[in-house]
mmCIF file of C-alpha atoms and ligand atoms in Angstrom:
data_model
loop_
_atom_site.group_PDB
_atom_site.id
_atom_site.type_symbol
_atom_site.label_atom_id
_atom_site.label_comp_id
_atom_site.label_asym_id
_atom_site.label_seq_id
_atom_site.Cartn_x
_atom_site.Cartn_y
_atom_site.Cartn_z
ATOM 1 C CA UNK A 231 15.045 5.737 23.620
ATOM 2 C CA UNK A 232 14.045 9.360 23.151
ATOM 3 C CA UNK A 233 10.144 9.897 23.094
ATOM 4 C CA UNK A 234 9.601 11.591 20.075
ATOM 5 C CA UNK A 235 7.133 13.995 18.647
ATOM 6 C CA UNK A 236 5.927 13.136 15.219
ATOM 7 C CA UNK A 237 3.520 15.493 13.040
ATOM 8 C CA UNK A 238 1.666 14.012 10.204
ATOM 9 C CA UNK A 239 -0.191 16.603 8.139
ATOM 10 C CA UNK A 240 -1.425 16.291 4.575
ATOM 11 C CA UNK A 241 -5.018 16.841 3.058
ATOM 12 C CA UNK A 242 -7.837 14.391 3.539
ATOM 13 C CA UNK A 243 -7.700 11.411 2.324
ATOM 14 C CA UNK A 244 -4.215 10.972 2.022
ATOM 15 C CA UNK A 245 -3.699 7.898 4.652
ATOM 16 C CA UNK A 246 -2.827 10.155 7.267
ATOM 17 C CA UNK A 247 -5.239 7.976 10.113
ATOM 18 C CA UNK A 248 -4.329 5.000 8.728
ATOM 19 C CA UNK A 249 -0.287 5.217 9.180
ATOM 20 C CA UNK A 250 -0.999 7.120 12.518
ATOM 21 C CA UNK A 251 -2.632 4.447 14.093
ATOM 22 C CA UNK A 252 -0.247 2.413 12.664
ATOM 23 C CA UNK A 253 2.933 3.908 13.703
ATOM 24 C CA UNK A 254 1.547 4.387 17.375
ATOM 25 C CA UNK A 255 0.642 1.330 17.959
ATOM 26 C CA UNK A 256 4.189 -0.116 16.555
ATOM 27 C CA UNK A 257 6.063 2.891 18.529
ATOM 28 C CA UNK A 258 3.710 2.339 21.541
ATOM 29 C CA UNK A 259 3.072 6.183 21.281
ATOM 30 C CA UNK A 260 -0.421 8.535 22.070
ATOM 31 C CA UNK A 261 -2.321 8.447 18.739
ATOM 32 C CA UNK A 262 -3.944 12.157 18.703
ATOM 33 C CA UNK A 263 -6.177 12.430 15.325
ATOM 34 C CA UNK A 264 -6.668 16.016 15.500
ATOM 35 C CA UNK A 265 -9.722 16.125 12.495
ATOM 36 C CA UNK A 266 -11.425 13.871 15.001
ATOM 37 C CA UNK A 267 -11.434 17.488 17.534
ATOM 38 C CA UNK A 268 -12.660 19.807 14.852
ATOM 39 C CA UNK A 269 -15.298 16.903 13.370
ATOM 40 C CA UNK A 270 -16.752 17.008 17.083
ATOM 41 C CA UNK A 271 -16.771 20.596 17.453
ATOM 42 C CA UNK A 272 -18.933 20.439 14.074
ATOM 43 C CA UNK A 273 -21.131 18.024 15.256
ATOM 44 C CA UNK A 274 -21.792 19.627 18.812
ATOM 45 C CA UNK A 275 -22.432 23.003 16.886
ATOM 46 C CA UNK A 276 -25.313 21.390 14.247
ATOM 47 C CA UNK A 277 -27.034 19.915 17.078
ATOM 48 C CA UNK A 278 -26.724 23.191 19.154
ATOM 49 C CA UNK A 279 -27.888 25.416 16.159
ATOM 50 C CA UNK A 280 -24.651 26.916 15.924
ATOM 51 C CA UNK A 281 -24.026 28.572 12.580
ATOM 52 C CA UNK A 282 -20.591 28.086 11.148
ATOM 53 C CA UNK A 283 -19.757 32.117 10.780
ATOM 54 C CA UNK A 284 -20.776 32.844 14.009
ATOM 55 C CA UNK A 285 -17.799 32.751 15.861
ATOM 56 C CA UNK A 286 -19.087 34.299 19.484
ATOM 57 C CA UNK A 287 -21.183 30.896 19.856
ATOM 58 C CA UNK A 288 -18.109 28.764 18.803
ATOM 59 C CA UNK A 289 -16.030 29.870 21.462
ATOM 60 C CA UNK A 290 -18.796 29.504 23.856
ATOM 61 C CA UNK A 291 -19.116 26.085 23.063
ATOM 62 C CA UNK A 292 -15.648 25.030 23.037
ATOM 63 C CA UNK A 293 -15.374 26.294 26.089
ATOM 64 C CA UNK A 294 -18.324 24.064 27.227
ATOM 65 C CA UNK A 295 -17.958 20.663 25.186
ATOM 66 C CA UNK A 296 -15.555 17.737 26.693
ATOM 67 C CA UNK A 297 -14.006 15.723 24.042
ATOM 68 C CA UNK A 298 -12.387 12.487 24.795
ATOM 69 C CA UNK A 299 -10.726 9.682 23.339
ATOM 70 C CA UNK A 300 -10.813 6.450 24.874
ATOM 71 C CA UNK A 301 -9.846 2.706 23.604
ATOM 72 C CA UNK A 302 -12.931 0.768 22.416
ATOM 73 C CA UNK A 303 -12.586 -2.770 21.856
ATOM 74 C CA UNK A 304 -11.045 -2.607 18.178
ATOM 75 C CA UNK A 305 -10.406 0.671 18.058
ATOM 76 C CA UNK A 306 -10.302 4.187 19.248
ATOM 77 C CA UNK A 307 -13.438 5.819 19.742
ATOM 78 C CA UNK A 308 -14.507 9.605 20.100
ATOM 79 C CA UNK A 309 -16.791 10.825 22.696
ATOM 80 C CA UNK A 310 -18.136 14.154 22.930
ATOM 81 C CA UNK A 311 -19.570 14.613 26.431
ATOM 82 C CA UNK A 312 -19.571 11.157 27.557
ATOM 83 C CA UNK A 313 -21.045 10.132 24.138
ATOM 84 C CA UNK A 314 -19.794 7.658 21.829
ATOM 85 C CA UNK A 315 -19.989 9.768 18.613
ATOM 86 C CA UNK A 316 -17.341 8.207 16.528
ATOM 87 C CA UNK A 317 -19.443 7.181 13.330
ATOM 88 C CA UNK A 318 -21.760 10.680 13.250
ATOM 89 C CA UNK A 319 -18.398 12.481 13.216
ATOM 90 C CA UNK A 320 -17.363 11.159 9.895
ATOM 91 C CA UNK A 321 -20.475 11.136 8.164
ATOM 92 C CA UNK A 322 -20.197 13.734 4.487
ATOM 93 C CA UNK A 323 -22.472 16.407 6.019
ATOM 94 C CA UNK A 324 -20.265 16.455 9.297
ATOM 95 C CA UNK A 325 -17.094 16.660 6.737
ATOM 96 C CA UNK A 326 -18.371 19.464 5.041
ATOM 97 C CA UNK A 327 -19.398 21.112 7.874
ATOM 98 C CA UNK A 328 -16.003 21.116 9.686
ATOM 99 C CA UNK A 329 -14.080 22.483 6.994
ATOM 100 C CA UNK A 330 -15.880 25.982 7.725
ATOM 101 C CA UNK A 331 -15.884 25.502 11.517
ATOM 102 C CA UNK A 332 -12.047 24.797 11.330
ATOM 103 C CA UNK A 333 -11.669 27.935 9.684
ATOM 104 C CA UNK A 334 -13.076 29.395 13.185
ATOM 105 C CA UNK A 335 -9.667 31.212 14.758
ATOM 106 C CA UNK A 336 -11.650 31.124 18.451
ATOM 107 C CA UNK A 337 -11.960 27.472 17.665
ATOM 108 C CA UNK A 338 -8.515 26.346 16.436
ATOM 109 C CA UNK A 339 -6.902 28.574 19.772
ATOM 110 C CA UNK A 340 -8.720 25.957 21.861
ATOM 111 C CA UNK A 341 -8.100 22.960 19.719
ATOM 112 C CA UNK A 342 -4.157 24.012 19.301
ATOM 113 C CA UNK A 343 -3.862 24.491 23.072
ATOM 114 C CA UNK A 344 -5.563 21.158 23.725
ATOM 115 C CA UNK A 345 -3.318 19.265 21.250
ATOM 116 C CA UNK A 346 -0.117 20.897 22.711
ATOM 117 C CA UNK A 347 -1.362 19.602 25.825
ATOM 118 C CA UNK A 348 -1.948 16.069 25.041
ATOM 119 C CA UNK A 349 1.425 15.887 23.333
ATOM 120 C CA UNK A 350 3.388 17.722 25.357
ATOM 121 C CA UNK A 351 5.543 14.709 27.228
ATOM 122 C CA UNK A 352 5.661 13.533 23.782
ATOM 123 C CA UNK A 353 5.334 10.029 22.767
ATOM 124 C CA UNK A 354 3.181 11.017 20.426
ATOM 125 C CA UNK A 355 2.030 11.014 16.726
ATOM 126 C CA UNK A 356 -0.157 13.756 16.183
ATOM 127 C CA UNK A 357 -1.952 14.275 12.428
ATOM 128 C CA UNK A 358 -3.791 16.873 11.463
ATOM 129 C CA UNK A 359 -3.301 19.653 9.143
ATOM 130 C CA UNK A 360 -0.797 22.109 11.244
ATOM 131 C CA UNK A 361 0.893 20.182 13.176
ATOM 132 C CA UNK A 362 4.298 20.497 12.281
ATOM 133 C CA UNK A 363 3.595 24.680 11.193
ATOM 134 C CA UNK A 364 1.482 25.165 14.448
ATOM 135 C CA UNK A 365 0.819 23.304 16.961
ATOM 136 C CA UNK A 366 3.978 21.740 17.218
ATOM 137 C CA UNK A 367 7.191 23.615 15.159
ATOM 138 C CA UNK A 368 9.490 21.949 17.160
ATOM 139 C CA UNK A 369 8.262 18.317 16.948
ATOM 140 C CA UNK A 370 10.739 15.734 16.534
ATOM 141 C CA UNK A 371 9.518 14.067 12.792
ATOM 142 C CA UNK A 372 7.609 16.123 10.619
ATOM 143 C CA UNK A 373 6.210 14.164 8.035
ATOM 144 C CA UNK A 374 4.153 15.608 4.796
ATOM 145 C CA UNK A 375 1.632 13.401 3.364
ATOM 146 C CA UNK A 376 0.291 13.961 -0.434
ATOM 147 C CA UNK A 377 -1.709 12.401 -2.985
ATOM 148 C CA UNK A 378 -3.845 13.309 -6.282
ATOM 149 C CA UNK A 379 -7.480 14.243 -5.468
ATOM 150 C CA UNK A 380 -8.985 11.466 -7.707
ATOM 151 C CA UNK A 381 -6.787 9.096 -5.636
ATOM 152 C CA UNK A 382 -8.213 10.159 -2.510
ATOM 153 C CA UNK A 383 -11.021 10.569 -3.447
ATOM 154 C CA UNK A 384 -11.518 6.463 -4.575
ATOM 155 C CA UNK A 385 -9.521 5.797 -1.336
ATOM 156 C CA UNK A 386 -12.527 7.608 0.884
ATOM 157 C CA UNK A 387 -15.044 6.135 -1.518
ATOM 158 C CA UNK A 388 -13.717 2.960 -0.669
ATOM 159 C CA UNK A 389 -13.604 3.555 3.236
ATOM 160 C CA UNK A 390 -17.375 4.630 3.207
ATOM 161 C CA UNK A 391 -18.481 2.015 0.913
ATOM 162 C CA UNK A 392 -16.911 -0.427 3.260
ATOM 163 C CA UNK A 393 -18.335 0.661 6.132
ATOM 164 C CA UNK A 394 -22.515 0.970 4.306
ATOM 165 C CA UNK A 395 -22.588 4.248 3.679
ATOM 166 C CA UNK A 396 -24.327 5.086 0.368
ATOM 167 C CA UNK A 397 -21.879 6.848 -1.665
ATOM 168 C CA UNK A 398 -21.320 8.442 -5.140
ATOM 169 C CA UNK A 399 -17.381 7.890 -6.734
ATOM 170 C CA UNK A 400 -17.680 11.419 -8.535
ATOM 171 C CA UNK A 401 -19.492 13.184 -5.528
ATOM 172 C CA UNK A 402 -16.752 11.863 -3.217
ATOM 173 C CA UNK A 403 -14.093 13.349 -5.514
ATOM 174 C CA UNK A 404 -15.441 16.451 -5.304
ATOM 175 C CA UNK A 405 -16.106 16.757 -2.057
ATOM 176 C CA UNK A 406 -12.089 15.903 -1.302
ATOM 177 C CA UNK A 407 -11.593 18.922 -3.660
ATOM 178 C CA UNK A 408 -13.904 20.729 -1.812
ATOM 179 C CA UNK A 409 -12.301 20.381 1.084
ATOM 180 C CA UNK A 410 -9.327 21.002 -0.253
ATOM 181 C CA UNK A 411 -9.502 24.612 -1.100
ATOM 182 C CA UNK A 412 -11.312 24.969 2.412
ATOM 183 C CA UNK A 413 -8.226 23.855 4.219
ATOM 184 C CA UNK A 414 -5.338 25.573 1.857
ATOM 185 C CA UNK A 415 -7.235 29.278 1.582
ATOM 186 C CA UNK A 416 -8.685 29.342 4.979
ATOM 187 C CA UNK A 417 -7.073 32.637 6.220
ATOM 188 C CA UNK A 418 -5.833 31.214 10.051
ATOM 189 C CA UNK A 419 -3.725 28.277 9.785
ATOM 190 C CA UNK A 420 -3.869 26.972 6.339
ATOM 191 C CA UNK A 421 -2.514 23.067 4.865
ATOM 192 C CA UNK A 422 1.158 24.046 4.302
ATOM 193 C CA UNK A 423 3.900 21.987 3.846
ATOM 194 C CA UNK A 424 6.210 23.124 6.765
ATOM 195 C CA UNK A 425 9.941 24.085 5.281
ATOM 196 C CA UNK A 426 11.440 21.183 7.478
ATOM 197 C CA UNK A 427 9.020 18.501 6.540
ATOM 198 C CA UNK A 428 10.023 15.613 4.875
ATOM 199 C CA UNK A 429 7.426 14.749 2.114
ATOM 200 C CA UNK A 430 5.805 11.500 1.153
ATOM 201 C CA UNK A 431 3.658 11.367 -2.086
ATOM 202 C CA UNK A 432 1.568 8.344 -1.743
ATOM 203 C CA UNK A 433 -0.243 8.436 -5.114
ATOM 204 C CA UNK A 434 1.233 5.386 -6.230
ATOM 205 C CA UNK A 435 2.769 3.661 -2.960
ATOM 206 C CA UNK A 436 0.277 1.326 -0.427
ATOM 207 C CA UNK A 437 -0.222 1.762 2.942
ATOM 208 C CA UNK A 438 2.877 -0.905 3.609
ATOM 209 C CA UNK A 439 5.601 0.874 1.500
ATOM 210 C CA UNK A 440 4.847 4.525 3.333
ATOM 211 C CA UNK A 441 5.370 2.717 6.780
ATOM 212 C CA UNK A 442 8.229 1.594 5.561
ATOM 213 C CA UNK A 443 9.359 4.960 4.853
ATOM 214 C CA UNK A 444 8.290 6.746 7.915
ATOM 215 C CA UNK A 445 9.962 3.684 10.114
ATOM 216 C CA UNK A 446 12.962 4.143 8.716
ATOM 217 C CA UNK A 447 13.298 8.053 9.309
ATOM 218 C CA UNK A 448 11.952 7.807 12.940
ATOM 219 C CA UNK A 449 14.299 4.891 13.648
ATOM 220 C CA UNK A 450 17.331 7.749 12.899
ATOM 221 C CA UNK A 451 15.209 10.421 14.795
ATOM 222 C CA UNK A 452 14.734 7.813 17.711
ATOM 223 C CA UNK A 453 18.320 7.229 18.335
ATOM 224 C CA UNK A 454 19.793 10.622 18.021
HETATM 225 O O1 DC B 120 -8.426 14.842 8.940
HETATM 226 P P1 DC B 120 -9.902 15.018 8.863
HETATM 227 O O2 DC B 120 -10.438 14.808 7.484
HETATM 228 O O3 DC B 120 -10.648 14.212 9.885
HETATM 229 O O4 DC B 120 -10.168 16.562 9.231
HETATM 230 C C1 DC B 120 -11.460 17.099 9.303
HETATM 231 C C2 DC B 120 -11.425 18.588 8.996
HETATM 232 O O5 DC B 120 -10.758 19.274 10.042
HETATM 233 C C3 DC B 120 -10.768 18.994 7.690
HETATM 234 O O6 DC B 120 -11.608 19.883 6.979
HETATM 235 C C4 DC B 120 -9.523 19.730 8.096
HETATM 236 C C5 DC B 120 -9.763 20.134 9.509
HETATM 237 N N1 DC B 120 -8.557 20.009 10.312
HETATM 238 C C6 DC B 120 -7.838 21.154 10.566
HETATM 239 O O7 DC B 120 -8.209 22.233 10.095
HETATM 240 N N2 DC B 120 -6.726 21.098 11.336
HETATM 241 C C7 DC B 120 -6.302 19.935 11.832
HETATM 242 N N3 DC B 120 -5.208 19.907 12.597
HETATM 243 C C8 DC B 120 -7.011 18.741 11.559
HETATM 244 C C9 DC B 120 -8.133 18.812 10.767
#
């Protein structure tokens, strides 16, 4: 069977991590969460004293840093050089944070070129938000992910509340708005629904009923 590329962009929140991990594991595919490259660029940058505009530094350090995924016991985990960082990158400062340093052009032209790296034998689902407009025009599946704000907002409440973190319903919604607008106005790269994508608005469907949907496109995509 061919080994596909699959794209999975959308804004945050949207279930995007979820279904990717998801459909690799089913497919037996690379999982390559690309927000978990720009959350440890962040995250090496606040504890360098990087500022967010300047840009000089940003290349510098993505030059330097190592990022790495490896398989922990029950899942995935993130290390930036050699370090297990995979809760610090996700905390709300770090979230904030990488919006601006993802609007960095220095640092998506290393992140981009790292991704088309990692996927190039593909094999592969790959989400971020330019996949299927960037770093990848030509993958196999593009799939476009979208949901209301308050929705994903209550879905990343959820997820942090879960997990102990002390969090505010009406903060969190805000913050997915915020984000928002930081990903869709950014200048280099903006969220955009490539032309070829085939969209999924997940408002009102659980996680089950959108696997459903991608399985059956990438069963037609698999055997063509
Ligand atoms: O998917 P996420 O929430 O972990 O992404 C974190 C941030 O990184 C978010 O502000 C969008 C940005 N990002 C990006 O600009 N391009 C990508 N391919 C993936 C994420």
């Amino acid at each position: 069977m061919k080994k596909l590329i699959v794209a999975i962009d959308g804004p945050s929140g949207v279930g995007k991590s979820t279904l990717s991990k998801l459909l690799s594991l089913d497919l037996g595919y690379i999982n390559l969460d690309t927000g978990a490259m720009y959350r440890a660029v962040a995250l090496a940058s606040l504890r360098q004293g990087i500022d967010a505009k300047d840009h000089a530094a940003l290349k510098q350090l993505c030059e330097k840093i190592v990022i790495e995924f490896v398989r922990g016991e029950k899942e995935e985990r993130v290390l930036l050089d050699g370090e297990d960082v995979s809760a610090q990158i996700r905390t709300p400062e770090i979230s904030l944070l990488t919006a601006s340093v993802a609007a960095c052009p220095d640092v998506r032209r290393a992140m981009v070129e790292r991704q088309r790296v990692l996927g190039a034998d593909g094999g592969v689902v790959l989400e971020g938000r330019d996949i299927g407009t960037v770093v990848f025009p030509n993958a196999d599946v593009k799939f476009f992910l979208k949901a209301s704000s308050e929705v994903r907002g209550q879905r990343r409440f959820l997820e942090l509340q879960a997990k102990g973190v002390d969090v505010d319903l009406a903060r969190t919604i805000s913050e997915v708005q915020a984000r928002d607008i930081a990903d869709t106005s950014r200048t280099n790269s903006p969220l955009r629904q490539a032309d070829d994508a085939i969209v999924i608005d997940t408002t009102d469907l659980n996680i089950t009923q959108v696997l459903e949907r991608m399985f059956k496109v990438i069963a037609k995509f698999r055997q063509s």
